[in-house]
Coordinates of N, CA and C in Angstrom, one line a residue:
M8 N 1.3 -0.9 0.1 CA -0.1 -0.3 0.6 C 1.1 1.7 0.0
A9 N 0.2 1.9 -0.4 CA 1.1 3.7 -0.9 C 0.9 3.9 1.2
A10 N 2.6 4.8 0.6 CA 3.1 4.9 2.7 C 2.6 6.1 3.1
D11 N 2.1 6.8 2.5 CA 1.2 8.0 2.6 C -0.5 8.5 2.4
N12 N -1.3 6.9 1.7 CA -2.4 6.7 2.2 C -2.5 5.0 2.2
P13 N -3.3 4.4 3.1 CA -2.7 2.6 3.8 C -4.5 2.8 2.2
V14 N -5.1 3.4 2.2 CA -6.1 2.6 1.6 C -5.5 2.4 0.0
T15 N -4.3 3.3 -0.5 CA -4.8 3.5 -1.9 C -3.1 2.3 -1.9
M16 N -3.9 1.5 -3.5 CA -3.3 0.5 -4.1 C -2.0 1.3 -4.7
T17 N -0.3 0.4 -4.1 CA 0.6 0.8 -5.6 C 0.0 0.8 -6.3
D18 N 0.8 0.7 -7.2 CA 0.3 0.5 -9.2 C 0.9 -1.0 -9.2
E19 N 2.0 -1.6 -8.2 CA 2.5 -3.5 -8.5 C 0.9 -3.5 -8.0
E20 N 0.6 -3.2 -7.1 CA -0.6 -3.9 -6.3 C -1.6 -3.9 -6.9
R21 N -1.8 -2.6 -7.3 CA -3.5 -3.0 -8.2 C -3.0 -3.5 -9.3
D22 N -1.6 -3.6 -9.9 CA -1.9 -4.5 -11.4 C -1.6 -5.7 -11.1
A23 N -1.4 -6.3 -10.0 CA -1.4 -7.2 -8.8 C -2.5 -8.3 -9.0
F24 N -3.6 -7.4 -8.9 CA -5.0 -7.5 -8.7 C -6.0 -7.7 -10.2
L25 N -6.0 -6.1 -10.4 CA -6.1 -6.6 -12.1 C -5.9 -7.7 -12.8
D26 N -4.7 -8.5 -12.5 CA -4.6 -9.8 -13.1 C -4.3 -9.7 -14.5
N27 N -4.5 -10.4 -15.3 CA -4.7 -9.5 -16.6 C -5.9 -10.3 -17.4
G28 N -7.4 -9.8 -16.7 CA -8.4 -9.8 -17.0 C -10.0 -9.9 -15.8
G29 N -10.9 -10.2 -16.5 CA -11.6 -10.2 -15.0 C -13.2 -9.3 -15.5
T30 N -13.3 -9.5 -14.4 CA -15.7 -8.7 -14.9 C -15.2 -7.8 -13.5
G31 N -16.2 -6.7 -15.0 CA -16.3 -5.5 -14.0 C -17.3 -4.9 -14.7
I32 N -18.0 -3.0 -14.2 CA -19.2 -2.5 -14.6 C -18.5 -1.2 -15.9
L33 N -19.1 -1.1 -16.5 CA -19.0 -0.7 -17.4 C -19.1 0.6 -17.6
S34 N -19.0 2.2 -17.4 CA -20.4 2.8 -17.4 C -19.8 3.9 -18.5
L35 N -20.7 4.2 -19.4 CA -20.6 5.2 -20.8 C -21.8 6.5 -20.3
A36 N -20.7 7.4 -20.9 CA -21.8 8.8 -20.4 C -23.1 9.1 -21.5
A37 N -23.6 9.6 -20.5 CA -25.1 9.5 -22.1 C -25.3 10.5 -21.5
G38 N -25.1 11.9 -22.2 CA -25.4 13.5 -21.8 C -25.8 13.3 -20.4
D39 N -27.2 14.0 -20.8 CA -28.1 14.4 -19.4 C -28.7 13.0 -19.0
A40 N -28.5 12.5 -19.6 CA -30.0 10.9 -19.2 C -28.2 9.9 -18.2
P41 N -28.7 9.5 -17.6 CA -27.9 8.7 -16.7 C -27.2 7.6 -17.1
P42 N -25.4 7.4 -16.6 CA -25.0 6.7 -17.3 C -25.0 4.9 -18.2
H43 N -25.1 5.1 -19.0 CA -25.2 3.3 -19.6 C -23.8 2.1 -18.9
S44 N -24.7 1.6 -18.0 CA -23.6 1.5 -17.0 C -23.7 -0.2 -17.3
V45 N -22.5 -2.1 -17.8 CA -23.3 -2.3 -18.2 C -22.1 -3.3 -17.4
P46 N -22.5 -4.9 -16.5 CA -21.1 -5.1 -16.6 C -20.2 -6.7 -18.3
V47 N -18.6 -6.0 -18.2 CA -18.5 -6.3 -18.8 C -17.5 -7.7 -18.7
S48 N -17.1 -8.3 -19.0 CA -15.4 -8.8 -18.8 C -14.3 -8.1 -19.9
Y49 N -12.8 -8.3 -19.3 CA -12.5 -7.3 -19.7 C -10.3 -8.0 -19.3
G50 N -9.6 -7.6 -20.5 CA -8.4 -8.2 -20.6 C -7.6 -6.7 -20.2
Y51 N -6.9 -6.7 -19.3 CA -5.7 -5.5 -18.8 C -3.9 -6.1 -18.9
D52 N -3.3 -5.4 -20.1 CA -2.1 -5.2 -19.9 C -1.2 -3.9 -19.5
A53 N -0.7 -4.5 -18.3 CA -0.1 -4.0 -17.3 C 1.4 -3.2 -18.0
P54 N 1.5 -3.8 -18.2 CA 2.8 -2.8 -19.2 C 2.6 -2.0 -20.1
T55 N 1.3 -1.6 -20.4 CA 0.8 -0.3 -21.3 C -0.4 0.5 -20.2
T56 N -0.7 0.2 -19.0 CA -2.3 0.5 -18.3 C -3.5 0.2 -18.8
T57 N -3.7 -1.1 -20.0 CA -5.2 -0.8 -20.7 C -5.6 -1.5 -20.2
F58 N -7.2 -1.4 -20.2 CA -8.1 -2.3 -20.8 C -8.5 -2.4 -21.6
Y59 N -8.8 -4.6 -22.3 CA -9.3 -4.1 -23.8 C -10.9 -4.8 -23.2
F60 N -12.2 -4.5 -24.1 CA -13.6 -4.5 -24.1 C -14.1 -5.0 -25.1
R61 N -14.2 -6.8 -24.9 CA -15.1 -7.8 -25.9 C -17.1 -7.0 -26.0
L62 N -16.8 -5.7 -26.7 CA -18.6 -5.3 -26.5 C -19.6 -6.1 -27.8
A63 N -20.9 -6.1 -26.9 CA -21.9 -6.8 -28.3 C -22.1 -5.5 -28.9
V64 N -22.3 -4.7 -30.6 CA -23.0 -4.3 -30.8 C -24.7 -4.2 -31.7
G65 N -25.0 -3.5 -32.5 CA -25.9 -3.3 -33.5 C -26.8 -3.0 -32.3
V66 N -28.1 -3.1 -33.6 CA -29.0 -1.8 -33.7 C -29.7 -2.0 -32.5
E67 N -29.8 -3.6 -32.4 CA -30.7 -3.6 -30.5 C -30.1 -3.1 -30.2
R68 N -28.7 -2.7 -29.2 CA -27.9 -2.8 -28.3 C -28.6 -1.1 -28.0
S69 N -28.4 -0.9 -26.8 CA -29.0 0.3 -26.1 C -27.7 1.1 -26.0
K70 N -26.3 0.8 -25.7 CA -25.4 1.7 -25.6 C -25.0 2.8 -26.5
G71 N -25.5 2.3 -28.2 CA -25.0 3.2 -28.7 C -23.5 3.4 -29.6
E72 N -23.5 5.1 -29.9 CA -21.2 4.9 -30.8 C -20.6 4.2 -29.3
L73 N -19.5 3.7 -29.8 CA -19.4 3.4 -28.3 C -17.3 4.4 -28.8
D74 N -17.2 4.6 -29.9 CA -15.8 5.2 -30.1 C -15.7 6.8 -29.9
D75 N -14.7 7.2 -28.9 CA -14.2 7.9 -28.4 C -15.8 8.7 -27.3
R76 N -15.9 6.9 -27.2 CA -17.4 7.6 -25.5 C -16.3 7.7 -24.4
A77 N -16.5 8.7 -23.7 CA -16.8 8.9 -22.2 C -16.4 7.6 -21.7
A78 N -16.4 7.6 -20.7 CA -16.3 5.3 -20.0 C -15.5 5.8 -18.4
T79 N -16.5 4.7 -17.0 CA -15.4 4.9 -16.6 C -15.9 3.3 -16.1
F80 N -15.0 3.0 -15.9 CA -14.6 0.9 -15.5 C -14.2 1.4 -14.3
V81 N -15.1 0.2 -13.6 CA -14.8 -0.2 -12.1 C -14.8 -2.8 -12.2
T82 N -13.3 -2.4 -11.1 CA -13.5 -3.8 -11.3 C -13.5 -4.2 -9.3
Y83 N -13.8 -4.7 -8.6 CA -13.8 -4.8 -7.1 C -14.2 -6.5 -7.1
D84 N -13.7 -6.9 -6.4 CA -13.4 -8.2 -5.4 C -12.9 -8.3 -3.6
E85 N -13.7 -9.1 -3.4 CA -12.7 -9.8 -2.0 C -12.1 -10.4 -1.5
T86 N -10.6 -10.1 -1.8 CA -9.4 -10.7 -1.5 C -8.9 -11.4 -0.7
D87 N -8.1 -12.3 -0.4 CA -7.6 -12.3 1.4 C -7.2 -11.7 1.4
A88 N -6.2 -10.2 1.1 CA -6.6 -8.7 1.8 C -7.2 -7.6 2.1
G89 N -8.8 -8.2 1.1 CA -9.8 -8.0 1.9 C -10.9 -6.8 0.5
W90 N -11.6 -6.7 0.5 CA -12.6 -6.2 -0.3 C -11.3 -5.4 -0.8
Q91 N -11.0 -5.3 -2.4 CA -10.2 -4.4 -3.4 C -11.1 -3.3 -4.7
S92 N -10.5 -2.5 -4.9 CA -11.2 -2.2 -6.7 C -10.8 -1.4 -7.0
V93 N -10.3 -1.5 -8.2 CA -10.0 -0.2 -9.1 C -10.5 0.2 -10.2
V94 N -10.4 1.8 -10.0 CA -11.5 3.0 -10.9 C -10.6 2.8 -11.8
A95 N -10.8 3.1 -13.4 CA -10.0 3.2 -14.3 C -11.4 4.9 -15.4
N96 N -10.6 5.8 -15.4 CA -10.9 7.0 -16.2 C -10.9 7.2 -17.9
G97 N -12.0 7.3 -18.9 CA -11.0 7.7 -20.1 C -12.2 8.4 -21.2
R98 N -11.7 7.4 -22.3 CA -12.8 7.0 -23.7 C -12.0 6.0 -24.1
L99 N -13.6 5.1 -24.6 CA -13.3 4.1 -25.5 C -12.4 4.2 -27.2
E100 N -11.5 3.9 -27.6 CA -11.7 3.9 -28.5 C -11.4 1.8 -29.5
D101 N -11.6 2.7 -30.6 CA -11.7 1.6 -30.8 C -9.8 0.7 -31.8
V102 N -10.5 -0.9 -31.5 CA -9.2 -0.6 -31.5 C -8.8 -0.9 -32.9
E103 N -9.4 -1.5 -33.8 CA -9.6 -0.9 -36.0 C -8.9 0.3 -36.0
R104 N -9.0 1.7 -34.8 CA -9.0 3.1 -35.4 C -7.5 3.1 -36.0
E105 N -7.1 3.7 -37.5 CA -6.0 4.1 -37.7 C -5.1 4.3 -36.7
G106 N -4.4 3.9 -36.3 CA -2.4 4.2 -35.7 C -2.5 3.6 -34.5
I107 N -3.4 2.2 -34.0 CA -3.7 2.1 -33.0 C -3.4 0.5 -32.5
E108 N -3.5 -0.2 -34.2 CA -3.8 -1.7 -34.3 C -3.0 -2.2 -34.0
T109 N -1.3 -1.4 -34.4 CA -0.2 -2.7 -33.7 C 0.1 -2.6 -32.4
E110 N -0.3 -1.1 -31.6 CA 0.1 -1.6 -30.2 C -0.8 -2.6 -29.4
T111 N -2.8 -2.3 -30.4 CA -3.6 -2.4 -29.8 C -2.4 -4.8 -29.8
L112 N -2.9 -5.5 -31.0 CA -2.3 -6.2 -31.4 C -1.0 -6.7 -30.5
E113 N -0.5 -6.3 -29.6 CA 1.1 -6.4 -28.8 C 0.6 -6.4 -27.2
G114 N -1.3 -5.5 -26.8 CA -1.2 -6.1 -25.6 C -2.7 -6.6 -25.8
L115 N -3.0 -7.1 -26.4 CA -4.3 -8.5 -26.5 C -3.7 -9.2 -26.4
E116 N -2.2 -10.0 -26.0 CA -1.3 -11.1 -25.8 C -1.0 -11.2 -24.7
H117 N -1.2 -10.4 -24.0 CA -0.9 -10.0 -23.1 C -2.4 -10.7 -21.1
V118 N -3.4 -10.3 -22.6 CA -4.6 -10.6 -22.0 C -5.2 -11.5 -21.8
D119 N -6.4 -11.5 -20.5 CA -7.1 -13.1 -20.8 C -8.2 -12.7 -20.2
M120 N -9.7 -12.5 -21.7 CA -11.0 -11.8 -21.6 C -11.9 -13.3 -21.5
P121 N -12.3 -13.3 -20.1 CA -13.1 -14.3 -19.8 C -14.4 -14.3 -20.6
M122 N -14.6 -15.0 -21.2 CA -15.8 -15.8 -21.6 C -17.3 -15.1 -20.6
V123 N -18.0 -14.4 -21.4 CA -19.6 -14.5 -20.5 C -20.4 -14.4 -21.2
D124 N -21.3 -15.3 -20.8 CA -22.6 -15.5 -22.1 C -23.2 -15.0 -21.3
I125 N -23.8 -13.9 -21.2 CA -25.8 -12.8 -20.6 C -26.0 -12.8 -21.8
F126 N -26.3 -13.6 -22.7 CA -27.1 -13.2 -23.9 C -28.4 -13.9 -24.2
E127 N -29.6 -12.8 -24.6 CA -30.8 -14.2 -24.7 C -30.6 -15.1 -26.1
R128 N -29.1 -14.8 -26.5 CA -28.9 -15.8 -28.5 C -28.2 -16.2 -27.5
P129 N -28.1 -17.3 -28.4 CA -26.5 -18.2 -29.2 C -25.6 -17.2 -29.0
L130 N -24.2 -17.1 -28.5 CA -23.1 -16.0 -28.7 C -22.8 -16.3 -30.3
R131 N -22.6 -17.5 -30.8 CA -22.1 -16.4 -32.8 C -23.5 -16.2 -33.5
E132 N -24.1 -15.7 -32.8 CA -25.4 -14.6 -33.5 C -25.2 -13.9 -32.8
V133 N -24.5 -12.8 -32.1 CA -24.8 -11.6 -31.0 C -23.2 -11.1 -31.6
D134 N -23.2 -9.6 -32.4 CA -22.3 -9.1 -33.7 C -20.6 -8.6 -31.8
F135 N -19.8 -8.3 -32.2 CA -18.9 -8.1 -31.1 C -17.8 -7.1 -31.7
E136 N -17.4 -6.4 -31.0 CA -16.6 -5.2 -31.1 C -15.3 -5.4 -30.6
F137 N -13.6 -5.5 -30.9 CA -12.9 -5.2 -29.4 C -13.0 -3.7 -30.0
Y138 N -12.8 -2.9 -28.2 CA -12.2 -2.1 -27.6 C -10.9 -1.5 -26.2
R139 N -10.8 -0.5 -26.8 CA -9.4 -0.2 -25.3 C -9.9 1.3 -25.2
L140 N -9.4 1.1 -23.8 CA -9.3 1.6 -22.1 C -8.1 2.4 -21.5
V141 N -8.0 3.5 -22.2 CA -6.1 3.9 -22.0 C -6.7 5.2 -21.3
P142 N -6.7 4.4 -19.3 CA -6.9 5.8 -18.9 C -6.2 6.4 -18.7
N143 N -7.3 7.7 -18.8 CA -6.5 8.7 -18.3 C -5.9 9.3 -16.1
E144 N -7.3 8.5 -16.0 CA -7.1 8.5 -14.4 C -7.2 6.9 -14.5
L145 N -6.6 6.6 -12.8 CA -6.7 4.7 -12.2 C -6.8 5.3 -11.1
T146 N -6.9 4.7 -10.5 CA -7.2 4.1 -9.3 C -7.6 3.0 -8.3
G147 N -6.7 2.7 -7.6 CA -7.2 1.5 -6.4 C -7.1 1.4 -5.6
R148 N -8.1 0.7 -4.5 CA -7.8 0.9 -3.3 C -8.6 -0.5 -2.9
T149 N -7.6 0.0 -1.1 CA -8.2 -1.6 -0.4 C -8.8 -2.3 0.8
E150 N -9.2 -2.4 1.2 CA -9.4 -2.0 2.3 C -8.0 -2.5 3.7
S151 N -8.7 -1.1 4.5 CA -7.6 -1.5 5.6 C -8.0 -2.1 6.9

């Protein structure tokens, strides 16, 4: 833990907690409306502090446009050390955006994104796209 604040995780503790993937909640800005929040699985690349998401897309999805959308991602769990959480704020980026394809491929080599089936139809019928979040703010907290 950080010496000046016993509930703040060090970068090493945060990266160990995030490991290379898991689940959490992604909240997307929605103007004056409440944020659109959905449970998601994620991959995490510690060397670049980048989160990767495989998000369901399509006309029937209520998330709206995703590229360059303000987002907050939260993951938490009860560990042997007590409750821990990480909050990441930034903007979603379509991984096929020109200029980030190579770094995305390198980052995806380090992640393990769980496949979670929460859809009302077979996964093979759901359209997915990959997005990443390079946080402009990343905080980790642990139970003291």
